[in-house]
PDB file of C-alpha atoms and ligand atoms in Angstrom:
ATOM      1  CA  UNK A   1     -49.434 -28.847 -42.040  1.00  0.00           C
ATOM      2  CA  UNK A   2     -46.582 -31.329 -41.796  1.00  0.00           C
ATOM      3  CA  UNK A   3     -43.470 -30.847 -43.906  1.00  0.00           C
ATOM      4  CA  UNK A   4     -43.181 -34.140 -45.800  1.00  0.00           C
ATOM      5  CA  UNK A   5     -39.967 -33.012 -47.512  1.00  0.00           C
ATOM      6  CA  UNK A   6     -37.909 -33.284 -44.322  1.00  0.00           C
ATOM      7  CA  UNK A   7     -38.792 -36.901 -43.621  1.00  0.00           C
ATOM      8  CA  UNK A   8     -36.737 -39.917 -44.492  1.00  0.00           C
ATOM      9  CA  UNK A   9     -38.130 -42.537 -46.840  1.00  0.00           C
ATOM     10  CA  UNK A  10     -38.497 -45.717 -44.803  1.00  0.00           C
ATOM     11  CA  UNK A  11     -40.088 -48.255 -47.087  1.00  0.00           C
ATOM     12  CA  UNK A  12     -38.833 -49.851 -50.297  1.00  0.00           C
ATOM     13  CA  UNK A  13     -40.736 -49.426 -53.509  1.00  0.00           C
ATOM     14  CA  UNK A  14     -42.276 -52.818 -54.344  1.00  0.00           C
ATOM     15  CA  UNK A  15     -40.906 -54.686 -57.333  1.00  0.00           C
ATOM     16  CA  UNK A  16     -43.236 -57.181 -58.951  1.00  0.00           C
ATOM     17  CA  UNK A  17     -42.050 -60.501 -60.304  1.00  0.00           C
ATOM     18  CA  UNK A  18     -43.574 -62.243 -63.316  1.00  0.00           C
ATOM     19  CA  UNK A  19     -46.015 -64.138 -61.108  1.00  0.00           C
ATOM     20  CA  UNK A  20     -47.381 -60.958 -59.480  1.00  0.00           C
ATOM     21  CA  UNK A  21     -47.503 -59.096 -62.772  1.00  0.00           C
ATOM     22  CA  UNK A  22     -49.629 -61.821 -64.346  1.00  0.00           C
ATOM     23  CA  UNK A  23     -52.271 -60.621 -61.823  1.00  0.00           C
ATOM     24  CA  UNK A  24     -54.954 -63.301 -62.112  1.00  0.00           C
ATOM     25  CA  UNK A  25     -53.224 -66.076 -60.075  1.00  0.00           C
ATOM     26  CA  UNK A  26     -52.699 -63.677 -57.158  1.00  0.00           C
ATOM     27  CA  UNK A  27     -56.327 -62.527 -57.319  1.00  0.00           C
ATOM     28  CA  UNK A  28     -57.480 -66.155 -57.241  1.00  0.00           C
ATOM     29  CA  UNK A  29     -55.131 -66.917 -54.347  1.00  0.00           C
ATOM     30  CA  UNK A  30     -56.565 -63.972 -52.386  1.00  0.00           C
ATOM     31  CA  UNK A  31     -60.124 -65.066 -53.074  1.00  0.00           C
ATOM     32  CA  UNK A  32     -59.278 -68.604 -51.931  1.00  0.00           C
ATOM     33  CA  UNK A  33     -57.844 -67.298 -48.624  1.00  0.00           C
ATOM     34  CA  UNK A  34     -60.834 -65.025 -47.999  1.00  0.00           C
ATOM     35  CA  UNK A  35     -63.319 -67.719 -49.019  1.00  0.00           C
ATOM     36  CA  UNK A  36     -61.676 -70.205 -46.670  1.00  0.00           C
ATOM     37  CA  UNK A  37     -62.018 -67.831 -43.720  1.00  0.00           C
ATOM     38  CA  UNK A  38     -65.657 -67.104 -44.566  1.00  0.00           C
ATOM     39  CA  UNK A  39     -66.468 -70.812 -44.837  1.00  0.00           C
ATOM     40  CA  UNK A  40     -64.720 -71.598 -41.542  1.00  0.00           C
ATOM     41  CA  UNK A  41     -66.507 -68.825 -39.648  1.00  0.00           C
ATOM     42  CA  UNK A  42     -69.860 -69.744 -41.208  1.00  0.00           C
ATOM     43  CA  UNK A  43     -69.422 -73.361 -40.161  1.00  0.00           C
ATOM     44  CA  UNK A  44     -68.655 -72.248 -36.598  1.00  0.00           C
ATOM     45  CA  UNK A  45     -71.631 -69.897 -36.528  1.00  0.00           C
ATOM     46  CA  UNK A  46     -74.018 -72.598 -37.872  1.00  0.00           C
ATOM     47  CA  UNK A  47     -72.852 -75.041 -35.209  1.00  0.00           C
ATOM     48  CA  UNK A  48     -73.282 -72.455 -32.396  1.00  0.00           C
ATOM     49  CA  UNK A  49     -69.575 -72.093 -31.770  1.00  0.00           C
ATOM     50  CA  UNK A  50     -67.766 -68.826 -31.359  1.00  0.00           C
ATOM     51  CA  UNK A  51     -66.715 -67.451 -34.770  1.00  0.00           C
ATOM     52  CA  UNK A  52     -64.901 -64.246 -35.690  1.00  0.00           C
ATOM     53  CA  UNK A  53     -65.864 -61.186 -33.662  1.00  0.00           C
ATOM     54  CA  UNK A  54     -66.084 -58.231 -35.996  1.00  0.00           C
ATOM     55  CA  UNK A  55     -66.932 -54.644 -35.144  1.00  0.00           C
ATOM     56  CA  UNK A  56     -68.286 -52.383 -37.883  1.00  0.00           C
ATOM     57  CA  UNK A  57     -65.590 -49.755 -37.436  1.00  0.00           C
ATOM     58  CA  UNK A  58     -65.855 -46.756 -37.338  1.00  0.00           C
ATOM     59  CA  UNK A  59     -69.609 -46.872 -36.579  1.00  0.00           C
ATOM     60  CA  UNK A  60     -68.941 -49.406 -33.810  1.00  0.00           C
ATOM     61  CA  UNK A  61     -66.025 -49.150 -31.378  1.00  0.00           C
ATOM     62  CA  UNK A  62     -64.962 -52.050 -29.216  1.00  0.00           C
ATOM     63  CA  UNK A  63     -64.704 -51.106 -25.559  1.00  0.00           C
ATOM     64  CA  UNK A  64     -63.353 -54.403 -24.253  1.00  0.00           C
ATOM     65  CA  UNK A  65     -59.653 -53.601 -24.541  1.00  0.00           C
ATOM     66  CA  UNK A  66     -57.445 -55.557 -22.164  1.00  0.00           C
ATOM     67  CA  UNK A  67     -56.383 -53.683 -19.040  1.00  0.00           C
ATOM     68  CA  UNK A  68     -52.787 -53.533 -20.248  1.00  0.00           C
ATOM     69  CA  UNK A  69     -53.640 -52.410 -23.785  1.00  0.00           C
ATOM     70  CA  UNK A  70     -51.307 -49.742 -25.178  1.00  0.00           C
ATOM     71  CA  UNK A  71     -53.193 -47.255 -27.344  1.00  0.00           C
ATOM     72  CA  UNK A  72     -52.450 -44.021 -29.125  1.00  0.00           C
ATOM     73  CA  UNK A  73     -49.790 -41.844 -27.506  1.00  0.00           C
ATOM     74  CA  UNK A  74     -50.518 -38.774 -25.427  1.00  0.00           C
ATOM     75  CA  UNK A  75     -48.014 -36.015 -24.710  1.00  0.00           C
ATOM     76  CA  UNK A  76     -48.635 -34.661 -21.220  1.00  0.00           C
ATOM     77  CA  UNK A  77     -48.614 -30.952 -20.427  1.00  0.00           C
ATOM     78  CA  UNK A  78     -47.256 -28.850 -17.600  1.00  0.00           C
ATOM     79  CA  UNK A  79     -49.725 -26.851 -15.480  1.00  0.00           C
ATOM     80  CA  UNK A  80     -49.281 -23.870 -17.815  1.00  0.00           C
ATOM     81  CA  UNK A  81     -50.216 -25.945 -20.876  1.00  0.00           C
ATOM     82  CA  UNK A  82     -46.747 -26.264 -22.404  1.00  0.00           C
ATOM     83  CA  UNK A  83     -45.425 -29.764 -23.251  1.00  0.00           C
ATOM     84  CA  UNK A  84     -43.862 -31.650 -20.340  1.00  0.00           C
ATOM     85  CA  UNK A  85     -41.402 -33.020 -22.915  1.00  0.00           C
ATOM     86  CA  UNK A  86     -37.848 -31.655 -22.710  1.00  0.00           C
ATOM     87  CA  UNK A  87     -36.766 -32.964 -26.133  1.00  0.00           C
ATOM     88  CA  UNK A  88     -34.157 -35.297 -24.647  1.00  0.00           C
ATOM     89  CA  UNK A  89     -34.660 -37.772 -27.538  1.00  0.00           C
ATOM     90  CA  UNK A  90     -34.601 -40.844 -25.274  1.00  0.00           C
ATOM     91  CA  UNK A  91     -37.945 -42.069 -26.608  1.00  0.00           C
ATOM     92  CA  UNK A  92     -36.799 -41.703 -30.219  1.00  0.00           C
ATOM     93  CA  UNK A  93     -33.561 -43.508 -29.360  1.00  0.00           C
ATOM     94  CA  UNK A  94     -35.388 -46.372 -27.633  1.00  0.00           C
ATOM     95  CA  UNK A  95     -37.973 -46.805 -30.391  1.00  0.00           C
ATOM     96  CA  UNK A  96     -37.170 -50.045 -32.259  1.00  0.00           C
ATOM     97  CA  UNK A  97     -39.247 -49.001 -35.260  1.00  0.00           C
ATOM     98  CA  UNK A  98     -37.615 -45.557 -35.574  1.00  0.00           C
ATOM     99  CA  UNK A  99     -40.967 -43.831 -35.917  1.00  0.00           C
ATOM    100  CA  UNK A 100     -40.511 -40.874 -33.569  1.00  0.00           C
ATOM    101  CA  UNK A 101     -39.063 -37.702 -35.067  1.00  0.00           C
ATOM    102  CA  UNK A 102     -38.267 -34.740 -32.820  1.00  0.00           C
ATOM    103  CA  UNK A 103     -36.800 -31.341 -33.545  1.00  0.00           C
ATOM    104  CA  UNK A 104     -35.678 -29.539 -30.404  1.00  0.00           C
ATOM    105  CA  UNK A 105     -35.969 -25.810 -29.841  1.00  0.00           C
ATOM    106  CA  UNK A 106     -34.264 -23.655 -27.235  1.00  0.00           C
ATOM    107  CA  UNK A 107     -35.990 -21.285 -24.807  1.00  0.00           C
ATOM    108  CA  UNK A 108     -33.442 -19.362 -22.685  1.00  0.00           C
ATOM    109  CA  UNK A 109     -36.264 -18.050 -20.478  1.00  0.00           C
ATOM    110  CA  UNK A 110     -36.951 -21.621 -19.240  1.00  0.00           C
ATOM    111  CA  UNK A 111     -33.937 -22.004 -16.942  1.00  0.00           C
ATOM    112  CA  UNK A 112     -34.817 -25.481 -15.611  1.00  0.00           C
ATOM    113  CA  UNK A 113     -35.346 -27.182 -18.982  1.00  0.00           C
ATOM    114  CA  UNK A 114     -34.556 -24.831 -21.851  1.00  0.00           C
ATOM    115  CA  UNK A 115     -35.132 -27.511 -24.537  1.00  0.00           C
ATOM    116  CA  UNK A 116     -38.600 -28.277 -25.820  1.00  0.00           C
ATOM    117  CA  UNK A 117     -39.948 -30.033 -28.907  1.00  0.00           C
ATOM    118  CA  UNK A 118     -40.682 -27.647 -31.766  1.00  0.00           C
ATOM    119  CA  UNK A 119     -41.682 -30.736 -33.778  1.00  0.00           C
ATOM    120  CA  UNK A 120     -42.670 -34.111 -32.329  1.00  0.00           C
ATOM    121  CA  UNK A 121     -44.218 -36.608 -34.713  1.00  0.00           C
ATOM    122  CA  UNK A 122     -45.025 -40.314 -34.613  1.00  0.00           C
ATOM    123  CA  UNK A 123     -45.674 -42.416 -37.714  1.00  0.00           C
ATOM    124  CA  UNK A 124     -48.516 -44.766 -36.822  1.00  0.00           C
ATOM    125  CA  UNK A 125     -48.170 -46.706 -40.055  1.00  0.00           C
ATOM    126  CA  UNK A 126     -45.019 -48.290 -38.575  1.00  0.00           C
ATOM    127  CA  UNK A 127     -45.434 -48.023 -34.763  1.00  0.00           C
ATOM    128  CA  UNK A 128     -45.536 -51.496 -33.183  1.00  0.00           C
ATOM    129  CA  UNK A 129     -47.099 -50.284 -29.898  1.00  0.00           C
ATOM    130  CA  UNK A 130     -44.314 -51.797 -27.823  1.00  0.00           C
ATOM    131  CA  UNK A 131     -44.375 -48.997 -25.218  1.00  0.00           C
ATOM    132  CA  UNK A 132     -40.575 -48.671 -25.032  1.00  0.00           C
ATOM    133  CA  UNK A 133     -40.857 -44.921 -25.666  1.00  0.00           C
ATOM    134  CA  UNK A 134     -43.048 -44.563 -22.565  1.00  0.00           C
ATOM    135  CA  UNK A 135     -40.625 -46.602 -20.470  1.00  0.00           C
ATOM    136  CA  UNK A 136     -37.648 -44.574 -21.681  1.00  0.00           C
ATOM    137  CA  UNK A 137     -39.128 -41.160 -20.886  1.00  0.00           C
ATOM    138  CA  UNK A 138     -37.635 -39.622 -17.729  1.00  0.00           C
ATOM    139  CA  UNK A 139     -40.311 -36.904 -17.501  1.00  0.00           C
ATOM    140  CA  UNK A 140     -43.637 -38.794 -17.762  1.00  0.00           C
ATOM    141  CA  UNK A 141     -44.093 -36.703 -20.895  1.00  0.00           C
ATOM    142  CA  UNK A 142     -45.445 -39.497 -23.107  1.00  0.00           C
ATOM    143  CA  UNK A 143     -48.075 -42.104 -22.280  1.00  0.00           C
ATOM    144  CA  UNK A 144     -50.165 -44.712 -24.061  1.00  0.00           C
ATOM    145  CA  UNK A 145     -53.727 -44.770 -22.711  1.00  0.00           C
ATOM    146  CA  UNK A 146     -55.899 -47.836 -23.170  1.00  0.00           C
ATOM    147  CA  UNK A 147     -58.104 -46.477 -25.996  1.00  0.00           C
ATOM    148  CA  UNK A 148     -57.181 -46.679 -29.695  1.00  0.00           C
ATOM    149  CA  UNK A 149     -59.413 -44.099 -31.377  1.00  0.00           C
ATOM    150  CA  UNK A 150     -59.241 -42.986 -35.016  1.00  0.00           C
ATOM    151  CA  UNK A 151     -55.976 -44.583 -36.075  1.00  0.00           C
ATOM    152  CA  UNK A 152     -56.825 -46.244 -39.429  1.00  0.00           C
ATOM    153  CA  UNK A 153     -56.365 -44.184 -42.583  1.00  0.00           C
ATOM    154  CA  UNK A 154     -56.093 -44.685 -46.334  1.00  0.00           C
ATOM    155  CA  UNK A 155     -53.253 -42.157 -46.519  1.00  0.00           C
ATOM    156  CA  UNK A 156     -49.757 -42.754 -45.060  1.00  0.00           C
ATOM    157  CA  UNK A 157     -49.223 -39.006 -44.692  1.00  0.00           C
ATOM    158  CA  UNK A 158     -52.242 -38.753 -42.399  1.00  0.00           C
ATOM    159  CA  UNK A 159     -50.736 -41.369 -40.093  1.00  0.00           C
ATOM    160  CA  UNK A 160     -47.981 -39.002 -39.009  1.00  0.00           C
ATOM    161  CA  UNK A 161     -49.513 -37.456 -35.896  1.00  0.00           C
ATOM    162  CA  UNK A 162     -48.181 -34.069 -34.894  1.00  0.00           C
ATOM    163  CA  UNK A 163     -47.091 -32.642 -31.554  1.00  0.00           C
ATOM    164  CA  UNK A 164     -50.250 -30.559 -31.248  1.00  0.00           C
ATOM    165  CA  UNK A 165     -52.457 -33.561 -31.973  1.00  0.00           C
ATOM    166  CA  UNK A 166     -50.647 -35.729 -29.422  1.00  0.00           C
ATOM    167  CA  UNK A 167     -50.962 -32.941 -26.846  1.00  0.00           C
ATOM    168  CA  UNK A 168     -54.614 -32.246 -27.549  1.00  0.00           C
ATOM    169  CA  UNK A 169     -56.578 -35.409 -28.448  1.00  0.00           C
ATOM    170  CA  UNK A 170     -56.756 -36.612 -24.829  1.00  0.00           C
ATOM    171  CA  UNK A 171     -55.271 -33.826 -22.647  1.00  0.00           C
ATOM    172  CA  UNK A 172     -53.322 -34.966 -19.585  1.00  0.00           C
ATOM    173  CA  UNK A 173     -51.783 -32.377 -17.269  1.00  0.00           C
ATOM    174  CA  UNK A 174     -51.146 -34.663 -14.302  1.00  0.00           C
ATOM    175  CA  UNK A 175     -47.553 -35.584 -15.115  1.00  0.00           C
ATOM    176  CA  UNK A 176     -45.997 -37.494 -12.218  1.00  0.00           C
ATOM    177  CA  UNK A 177     -42.861 -35.391 -12.334  1.00  0.00           C
ATOM    178  CA  UNK A 178     -43.403 -31.840 -11.010  1.00  0.00           C
ATOM    179  CA  UNK A 179     -42.390 -28.975 -13.225  1.00  0.00           C
ATOM    180  CA  UNK A 180     -40.238 -27.057 -12.654  1.00  0.00           C
ATOM    181  CA  UNK A 181     -38.318 -29.523 -10.481  1.00  0.00           C
ATOM    182  CA  UNK A 182     -38.175 -28.534  -6.814  1.00  0.00           C
ATOM    183  CA  UNK A 183     -34.994 -27.514  -4.958  1.00  0.00           C
ATOM    184  CA  UNK A 184     -34.765 -31.012  -3.417  1.00  0.00           C
ATOM    185  CA  UNK A 185     -34.958 -32.681  -6.834  1.00  0.00           C
ATOM    186  CA  UNK A 186     -31.612 -34.433  -6.617  1.00  0.00           C
ATOM    187  CA  UNK A 187     -29.602 -31.521  -7.925  1.00  0.00           C
ATOM    188  CA  UNK A 188     -31.481 -31.507 -11.197  1.00  0.00           C
ATOM    189  CA  UNK A 189     -31.460 -27.793 -11.603  1.00  0.00           C
ATOM    190  CA  UNK A 190     -34.173 -26.609  -9.211  1.00  0.00           C
ATOM    191  CA  UNK A 191     -32.124 -23.610  -8.197  1.00  0.00           C
ATOM    192  CA  UNK A 192     -31.454 -22.537 -11.780  1.00  0.00           C
TER     193      UNK A 192
HETATM  194  S1  SF4 B   1     -44.740 -47.742 -29.012  1.00  0.00           S
HETATM  195 FE1  SF4 B   1     -42.761 -48.667 -29.652  1.00  0.00          FE
HETATM  196  S2  SF4 B   1     -42.758 -48.502 -31.888  1.00  0.00           S
HETATM  197 FE2  SF4 B   1     -44.373 -47.117 -31.162  1.00  0.00          FE
HETATM  198  S3  SF4 B   1     -43.383 -45.120 -30.979  1.00  0.00           S
HETATM  199 FE3  SF4 B   1     -43.211 -46.115 -28.964  1.00  0.00          FE
HETATM  200  S4  SF4 B   1     -41.220 -47.176 -28.975  1.00  0.00           S
HETATM  201 FE4  SF4 B   1     -41.744 -46.668 -31.123  1.00  0.00          FE
HETATM  202  S1  SF4 B   2     -41.229 -37.624 -24.651  1.00  0.00           S
HETATM  203 FE1  SF4 B   2     -39.886 -37.996 -22.872  1.00  0.00          FE
HETATM  204  S2  SF4 B   2     -38.195 -39.278 -23.681  1.00  0.00           S
HETATM  205 FE2  SF4 B   2     -39.252 -38.357 -25.471  1.00  0.00          FE
HETATM  206  S3  SF4 B   2     -38.055 -36.489 -25.895  1.00  0.00           S
HETATM  207 FE3  SF4 B   2     -39.785 -35.909 -24.563  1.00  0.00          FE
HETATM  208  S4  SF4 B   2     -38.942 -36.000 -22.455  1.00  0.00           S
HETATM  209 FE4  SF4 B   2     -37.521 -37.142 -23.782  1.00  0.00          FE
END
């Protein structure tokens, strides 16, 4: 399983003021907000107007995602099943939320791209689905397909998805960049 001890702590521990610690006013405020939404949606529904559209997740899954929807990441594989990723860290550098953690490993037998990710994790509790990691990747090694399956969790630790999960939940081995790079690949090391 994942080694939680190596991770940074990203969020502050909440400190409660007197108002929050008195508890009841905040509970009443929450009930007022929820009650207001219920009343507004009920009024719309009773007058045949479009109210809130709610799916009973996880029993029901919406399928009407927009064409440009960015869903859960996929790490693509080479034809031999190894990750296309070369652990260059560009995605982690581009990520504005700092939620990608990579540990590179070295394989001297892979002359074209000897670096690969021994650990590649994304924290979905903080990912903002901006897609900058996909744009930054020079290898077509990371993508965001349209679907968003099985992301919610009650446990922050479970929202760190591992390299093997990202490689395996929706396998893609059709990376646009050939591997290893050919001899005419702009001097990128095809003859190595
Ligand atoms: S989608 Fe955005 S926030 Fe999420 S991992 Fe990629 S760059 Fe980071
Ligand atoms: S996913 Fe792409 S950008 Fe990120 S480390 Fe791997 S090769 Fe580099």
